[in-house]
Coordinates of C-alpha atoms and ligand atoms in Angstrom, one line a residue:
M1 CA -29.0 -72.0 -94.9
W2 CA -30.1 -70.6 -91.3
V3 CA -30.3 -73.1 -88.4
K4 CA -32.6 -72.0 -85.5
G5 CA -32.5 -73.0 -81.9
R6 CA -32.8 -72.5 -78.2
I7 CA -31.0 -73.3 -75.1
P8 CA -32.7 -72.6 -71.6
C9 CA -30.7 -70.4 -69.5
S10 CA -31.3 -68.0 -66.8
S11 CA -30.0 -64.5 -66.5
A12 CA -28.0 -65.4 -63.4
E13 CA -26.4 -68.1 -65.4
L14 CA -25.7 -66.0 -68.4
N15 CA -25.6 -62.2 -68.9
I16 CA -24.8 -61.9 -72.5
D17 CA -24.6 -58.1 -72.7
I18 CA -21.6 -58.2 -70.2
V19 CA -20.0 -61.5 -71.5
L20 CA -19.7 -60.3 -75.0
Q21 CA -18.3 -56.8 -74.1
C22 CA -16.0 -57.5 -71.1
G23 CA -12.7 -58.1 -73.2
Q24 CA -13.1 -61.9 -73.6
S25 CA -13.6 -61.7 -77.3
F26 CA -13.5 -58.7 -79.5
R27 CA -15.7 -60.1 -82.6
W28 CA -19.2 -59.6 -81.3
K29 CA -21.4 -56.5 -82.4
R30 CA -24.7 -55.3 -80.5
D31 CA -27.8 -54.5 -82.5
L32 CA -29.9 -52.4 -80.0
I33 CA -32.8 -52.3 -82.4
N34 CA -33.2 -56.1 -82.3
K35 CA -31.6 -56.7 -79.0
S36 CA -29.5 -59.1 -80.3
W37 CA -25.5 -59.9 -80.9
Q38 CA -23.5 -60.9 -84.2
G39 CA -20.4 -62.7 -84.3
V40 CA -18.5 -65.5 -85.5
F41 CA -17.1 -69.0 -84.0
S42 CA -16.9 -72.4 -85.0
N43 CA -16.4 -70.7 -88.5
K44 CA -20.3 -69.7 -88.5
L45 CA -21.9 -66.5 -88.4
W46 CA -24.3 -66.4 -85.4
I47 CA -27.0 -64.2 -84.0
L48 CA -27.8 -64.6 -80.3
K49 CA -30.8 -63.0 -78.4
Q50 CA -31.4 -63.3 -74.6
G51 CA -34.6 -64.1 -73.3
S52 CA -36.1 -64.1 -69.7
S53 CA -35.2 -67.8 -69.7
E54 CA -33.4 -68.8 -72.9
I55 CA -30.6 -68.1 -75.1
S56 CA -32.0 -68.0 -78.7
Y57 CA -30.0 -68.4 -81.8
E58 CA -29.8 -68.2 -85.6
V59 CA -26.6 -69.8 -87.4
L60 CA -25.8 -69.2 -90.9
S61 CA -24.1 -72.6 -91.6
S62 CA -21.8 -72.9 -94.7
D63 CA -22.3 -75.1 -97.9
A64 CA -19.7 -77.6 -96.5
E65 CA -22.3 -78.9 -94.1
C66 CA -25.0 -79.6 -96.8
H67 CA -24.8 -83.2 -96.4
Q68 CA -26.2 -82.9 -92.9
T69 CA -30.0 -83.1 -91.9
K70 CA -31.8 -80.3 -90.5
V71 CA -31.9 -82.4 -86.9
E72 CA -28.2 -82.8 -87.1
K73 CA -27.4 -79.3 -87.8
E74 CA -29.4 -78.1 -84.7
Q75 CA -27.9 -80.7 -82.8
I76 CA -24.4 -79.3 -83.8
C77 CA -24.9 -75.7 -83.1
N78 CA -26.8 -76.6 -79.9
E79 CA -23.3 -78.6 -78.9
E80 CA -21.4 -75.7 -80.1
L81 CA -23.0 -72.9 -78.3
V82 CA -23.0 -75.0 -74.9
D83 CA -19.3 -75.5 -75.4
Y84 CA -18.4 -71.6 -76.2
F85 CA -20.5 -70.6 -73.2
Q86 CA -19.7 -73.4 -71.1
F87 CA -23.0 -74.0 -69.9
N88 CA -21.9 -77.4 -68.6
V89 CA -20.5 -75.3 -65.5
P90 CA -23.3 -74.1 -63.3
L91 CA -22.6 -70.4 -62.3
V92 CA -25.0 -69.9 -59.4
P93 CA -23.3 -72.3 -56.9
L94 CA -20.0 -70.5 -57.7
Y95 CA -21.5 -67.1 -57.0
D96 CA -22.8 -68.3 -53.9
A97 CA -19.3 -69.8 -52.9
W98 CA -17.4 -66.7 -54.0
S99 CA -20.2 -64.3 -52.0
Q100 CA -19.4 -66.3 -48.8
A101 CA -15.8 -66.2 -49.1
D102 CA -15.7 -62.4 -50.0
E103 CA -18.1 -59.6 -48.9
K104 CA -16.7 -57.4 -51.6
F105 CA -17.8 -60.1 -54.2
K106 CA -21.2 -60.5 -52.8
K107 CA -22.2 -56.7 -53.2
L108 CA -21.3 -56.7 -56.7
A109 CA -22.8 -60.3 -57.2
L110 CA -26.4 -58.9 -58.2
R111 CA -25.5 -56.1 -60.5
Y112 CA -22.9 -58.2 -62.4
Q113 CA -24.6 -61.7 -62.2
G114 CA -24.2 -64.2 -65.2
V115 CA -20.7 -63.1 -65.9
R116 CA -19.2 -66.4 -67.2
M117 CA -16.0 -67.6 -69.1
L118 CA -16.0 -68.3 -72.8
R119 CA -14.4 -70.9 -73.9
Q120 CA -12.7 -69.6 -77.2
D121 CA -11.0 -71.2 -80.1
P122 CA -7.2 -70.8 -78.8
V123 CA -5.8 -69.6 -82.5
E124 CA -8.1 -66.6 -82.3
N125 CA -7.6 -66.3 -78.6
V126 CA -3.7 -65.8 -79.0
F127 CA -4.0 -63.3 -81.9
S128 CA -6.5 -61.2 -80.5
F129 CA -4.8 -60.9 -77.2
I130 CA -1.1 -60.1 -79.0
C131 CA -3.0 -57.3 -80.4
S132 CA -4.3 -56.1 -76.8
S133 CA -1.2 -55.3 -75.7
N134 CA -1.1 -51.5 -74.5
N135 CA -4.7 -51.0 -76.4
N136 CA -8.4 -50.3 -75.8
I137 CA -11.2 -52.4 -76.7
Q138 CA -12.5 -50.6 -79.7
R139 CA -8.8 -50.6 -81.4
I140 CA -8.6 -54.3 -80.6
S141 CA -11.6 -55.0 -82.1
S142 CA -10.9 -53.0 -85.4
M143 CA -7.5 -55.1 -85.5
V144 CA -9.1 -58.4 -85.1
E145 CA -11.7 -57.4 -88.0
H146 CA -8.4 -56.3 -90.3
L147 CA -7.0 -59.7 -89.5
C148 CA -10.2 -61.5 -90.6
S149 CA -10.9 -59.3 -93.7
S150 CA -7.2 -59.6 -95.0
Y151 CA -6.6 -63.2 -94.0
G152 CA -9.7 -65.0 -93.2
K153 CA -12.3 -66.8 -95.6
Q154 CA -15.6 -65.2 -96.2
I155 CA -18.2 -67.1 -94.6
A156 CA -21.2 -65.1 -95.5
V157 CA -22.9 -61.9 -96.2
Y158 CA -25.1 -60.5 -93.7
N159 CA -27.0 -57.0 -94.1
G160 CA -24.8 -56.4 -97.1
Q161 CA -21.6 -57.0 -95.0
K162 CA -19.0 -59.6 -95.7
V163 CA -18.6 -61.9 -92.6
Y164 CA -15.3 -63.5 -92.3
S165 CA -13.7 -66.3 -90.1
F166 CA -10.5 -65.9 -88.2
P167 CA -7.4 -66.7 -90.3
E168 CA -5.6 -70.0 -90.1
L169 CA -2.0 -70.0 -88.9
S170 CA -0.7 -70.6 -92.2
S171 CA -2.1 -67.3 -93.6
L172 CA -0.4 -65.3 -91.0
M173 CA 3.2 -66.8 -91.3
D174 CA 4.3 -65.4 -94.7
E175 CA 6.7 -62.5 -94.4
S176 CA 4.8 -60.2 -96.0
V177 CA 2.2 -60.2 -93.3
E178 CA 4.5 -58.0 -91.0
R179 CA 4.7 -55.2 -93.5
N180 CA 1.0 -55.4 -94.5
L181 CA -0.3 -55.2 -90.8
R182 CA 1.9 -52.3 -90.2
T183 CA 0.4 -50.1 -93.1
L184 CA -3.0 -51.0 -91.3
G185 CA -1.6 -49.5 -88.2
F186 CA -0.7 -52.7 -86.0
G187 CA 2.5 -50.8 -85.3
Y188 CA 4.8 -53.1 -83.3
R189 CA 2.5 -55.8 -82.8
A190 CA 2.6 -56.8 -86.6
K191 CA 6.0 -58.2 -86.2
Y192 CA 4.7 -60.1 -83.3
I193 CA 1.5 -61.5 -84.8
Q194 CA 3.9 -63.2 -88.0
K195 CA 6.8 -64.3 -85.7
A196 CA 4.1 -66.0 -83.2
A197 CA 2.3 -67.7 -86.2
E198 CA 5.7 -69.3 -87.5
I199 CA 6.7 -70.6 -84.0
I200 CA 3.3 -72.2 -83.3
E201 CA 3.4 -73.5 -86.5
Q202 CA 6.9 -75.2 -86.0
R203 CA 5.6 -76.5 -82.9
G204 CA 2.7 -78.3 -84.4
G205 CA 0.2 -75.6 -85.3
R206 CA -3.3 -75.3 -84.0
S207 CA -3.1 -79.0 -82.7
W208 CA -0.3 -78.1 -80.4
L209 CA -2.0 -75.0 -79.4
V210 CA -5.4 -76.7 -78.6
N211 CA -3.5 -79.6 -76.8
L212 CA -2.4 -77.1 -74.3
R213 CA -5.9 -77.6 -73.1
N214 CA -4.7 -81.3 -71.6
V215 CA -1.3 -79.9 -69.7
P216 CA -1.1 -78.4 -66.5
Y217 CA -1.8 -74.6 -66.0
V218 CA 2.0 -73.7 -65.1
E219 CA 3.1 -75.7 -68.3
A220 CA 0.8 -74.4 -70.4
K221 CA 1.5 -70.9 -69.5
A222 CA 5.4 -71.5 -69.8
S223 CA 4.8 -72.7 -73.3
L224 CA 2.9 -69.4 -74.0
V225 CA 5.3 -67.0 -72.6
S226 CA 8.2 -68.2 -75.0
I227 CA 6.1 -67.0 -77.9
P228 CA 6.7 -63.8 -79.3
G229 CA 4.3 -61.1 -78.1
I230 CA 3.2 -63.2 -75.1
G231 CA 3.9 -62.0 -71.8
E232 CA 2.6 -63.2 -68.5
K233 CA -0.5 -61.3 -68.5
V234 CA -1.4 -62.3 -71.9
A235 CA -0.4 -65.9 -71.4
D236 CA -3.0 -65.9 -68.1
C237 CA -5.7 -64.6 -70.7
I238 CA -5.1 -67.2 -73.1
C239 CA -5.1 -69.8 -70.4
L240 CA -8.3 -68.7 -68.6
M241 CA -10.2 -67.7 -72.0
S242 CA -9.6 -70.6 -74.2
L243 CA -7.1 -73.5 -72.4
D244 CA -9.5 -74.4 -69.6
K245 CA -7.2 -73.1 -67.1
T246 CA -10.1 -72.1 -64.8
C247 CA -7.8 -70.6 -61.7
A248 CA -5.3 -68.4 -64.0
I249 CA -5.6 -64.7 -62.9
P250 CA -4.5 -62.1 -65.6
V251 CA -3.0 -59.1 -63.7
D252 CA -3.5 -55.7 -65.5
T253 CA -3.8 -52.4 -64.0
H254 CA -7.5 -53.0 -63.5
V255 CA -6.7 -56.2 -61.3
F256 CA -3.9 -54.4 -59.7
Q257 CA -5.8 -51.6 -58.4
I258 CA -8.8 -54.2 -57.3
A259 CA -6.0 -56.1 -55.4
K260 CA -5.2 -53.0 -53.6
T261 CA -8.4 -52.7 -52.1
Y262 CA -7.7 -56.1 -50.6
L263 CA -4.0 -56.0 -49.6
P264 CA -2.9 -53.0 -48.0
A265 CA 0.7 -54.0 -48.4
L266 CA 0.5 -53.0 -52.1
A267 CA -0.7 -49.5 -51.5
E268 CA 2.7 -48.0 -52.0
K269 CA 3.5 -50.0 -55.0
K270 CA 3.3 -48.3 -58.5
S271 CA 3.9 -51.2 -61.0
V272 CA 3.5 -55.0 -61.2
T273 CA 6.8 -56.7 -60.9
H274 CA 6.8 -60.6 -61.6
R275 CA 6.8 -61.1 -57.6
I276 CA 3.8 -58.9 -57.1
Y277 CA 2.1 -60.4 -59.9
S278 CA 2.4 -63.9 -58.3
E279 CA 1.3 -62.6 -55.0
I280 CA -1.9 -60.9 -56.5
S281 CA -2.5 -64.3 -58.5
I282 CA -2.0 -66.4 -55.5
F283 CA -4.1 -64.1 -53.1
F284 CA -7.1 -64.6 -55.5
Q285 CA -6.7 -68.2 -56.0
E286 CA -6.8 -68.7 -52.3
L287 CA -9.7 -66.7 -51.8
Y288 CA -12.0 -68.0 -54.4
G289 CA -10.7 -71.4 -55.2
P290 CA -10.6 -73.6 -58.4
Y291 CA -12.6 -71.2 -60.6
A292 CA -10.8 -68.2 -59.3
G293 CA -10.1 -66.8 -62.8
W294 CA -14.1 -66.9 -63.4
A295 CA -14.5 -64.9 -60.3
H296 CA -11.6 -62.5 -61.4
T297 CA -13.8 -61.9 -64.5
V298 CA -16.7 -60.3 -62.3
L299 CA -14.5 -58.0 -60.8
F300 CA -12.7 -57.0 -63.9
S301 CA -16.1 -56.5 -65.5
A302 CA -17.3 -54.4 -62.6
D303 CA -14.4 -52.1 -63.3
L304 CA -14.5 -51.6 -67.0
R305 CA -16.0 -48.0 -67.2
H306 CA -18.3 -48.9 -70.3
L307 CA -20.0 -51.6 -68.1
K308 CA -20.4 -49.2 -65.2
D309 CA -22.9 -46.8 -67.0
P310 CA -26.4 -47.1 -67.2
P311 CA -27.4 -49.8 -69.8
E312 CA -27.7 -48.2 -73.7
K313 CA -31.1 -47.3 -74.8
A314 CA -32.0 -48.5 -78.3
P315 CA -32.0 -45.5 -80.7
K316 CA -35.1 -44.1 -82.2
R317 CA -35.9 -45.8 -85.6
G318 CA -35.9 -43.3 -88.3
K319 CA -38.1 -43.7 -91.4
N320 CA -35.3 -45.1 -93.6
Q321 CA -33.3 -46.7 -90.9
Q322 CA -33.2 -50.5 -91.3
N323 CA -34.0 -52.7 -88.7
N324 CA -30.8 -54.5 -88.2
T325 CA -28.6 -51.3 -87.9
V326 CA -25.5 -52.7 -85.9
Q327 CA -24.5 -50.0 -83.3
K328 CA -20.8 -49.3 -82.5
R329 CA -20.5 -50.2 -78.9
K330 CA -18.8 -48.1 -76.4
K331 CA -15.9 -49.7 -75.9
N332 CA -12.8 -47.6 -75.7
T333 CA -11.6 -48.6 -72.4
R334 CA -8.0 -49.5 -71.9
I335 CA -7.4 -52.8 -71.0
Ligands
LIG1 N1 -7.1 -59.1 -65.7 C1 -7.8 -59.0 -67.0 N2 -7.2 -58.6 -68.2 C2 -8.0 -58.4 -69.4 N3 -7.8 -58.1 -70.6 C3 -8.8 -58.5 -71.4 O1 -9.0 -58.1 -72.7 N4 -9.7 -59.1 -70.7 C4 -9.1 -59.1 -69.4 C5 -9.6 -60.0 -68.2 O2 -10.5 -60.6 -68.3 N5 -8.7 -59.8 -67.1

């Protein structure tokens, strides 16, 4: 059953076209003809559309929720969407404060307005970012889709395509997982995925991971880096994108190059050592304050090649073309 709803929202509070393709989540597909986005979270298929003053949604809810009334379903979907986009955090005052603190940010603020952090499911976030190592957005998206179709549950059929939930930890733990993922082209990441699932499960599984939301940033990051396949940058991505650590700054090559424009002492440095990583993190945390990680995402998005180009035009509709063709995104930026 489809549930429909809308949430009032200006484009300064959310720019969905940037947020859903700036390397936070890898499961969103853009439909250029219908000007909508298709994705999965909370084990449901969502179709989202940005209007001038609202986000409208259509959600395919599962049979498990058939005991709920229509009004209850709408209320639950509203709450899930508000939580996913963190609409409880007003973005405009943050942009104002970051613009006052930083002239460079101010110059980008209008073109890149509405760039906010998603609050993702920590399990999906961990395994997506294990896939992100040495990889580009297009290939990470393809690996995440393979994980879902191989180990997730089918939750819908949409436009003739099966749609899957993100796998539970227990289905990624089996020793056969590494072998299978290697044949699917995951390379060295295959072993990390199987081992990480095993270790997270030993520590208490999904609830242990979700509970890292309630521990201090330094402690959460230390727990994450002790999991196979999770280094300092991936740990910071997880802290920022699903564990509510709003100050976390993932330092990758993009952020290293951006930091060089602020810190002349970095000009001669060729790579990011642990010490340089900390210096860059602390610099941006002091510049932007407690939501420094959110501010960093604006700078990061502005540095992605596929978000610098002019917006893509909707293709002309051919005679036999369906209304709902989902277009492949231009997203092969290395992250
Ligand atoms: N520094 C960052 N690295 C990233 N990789 C990725 O996929 N997203 C990010 C990000 O937001 N910042």
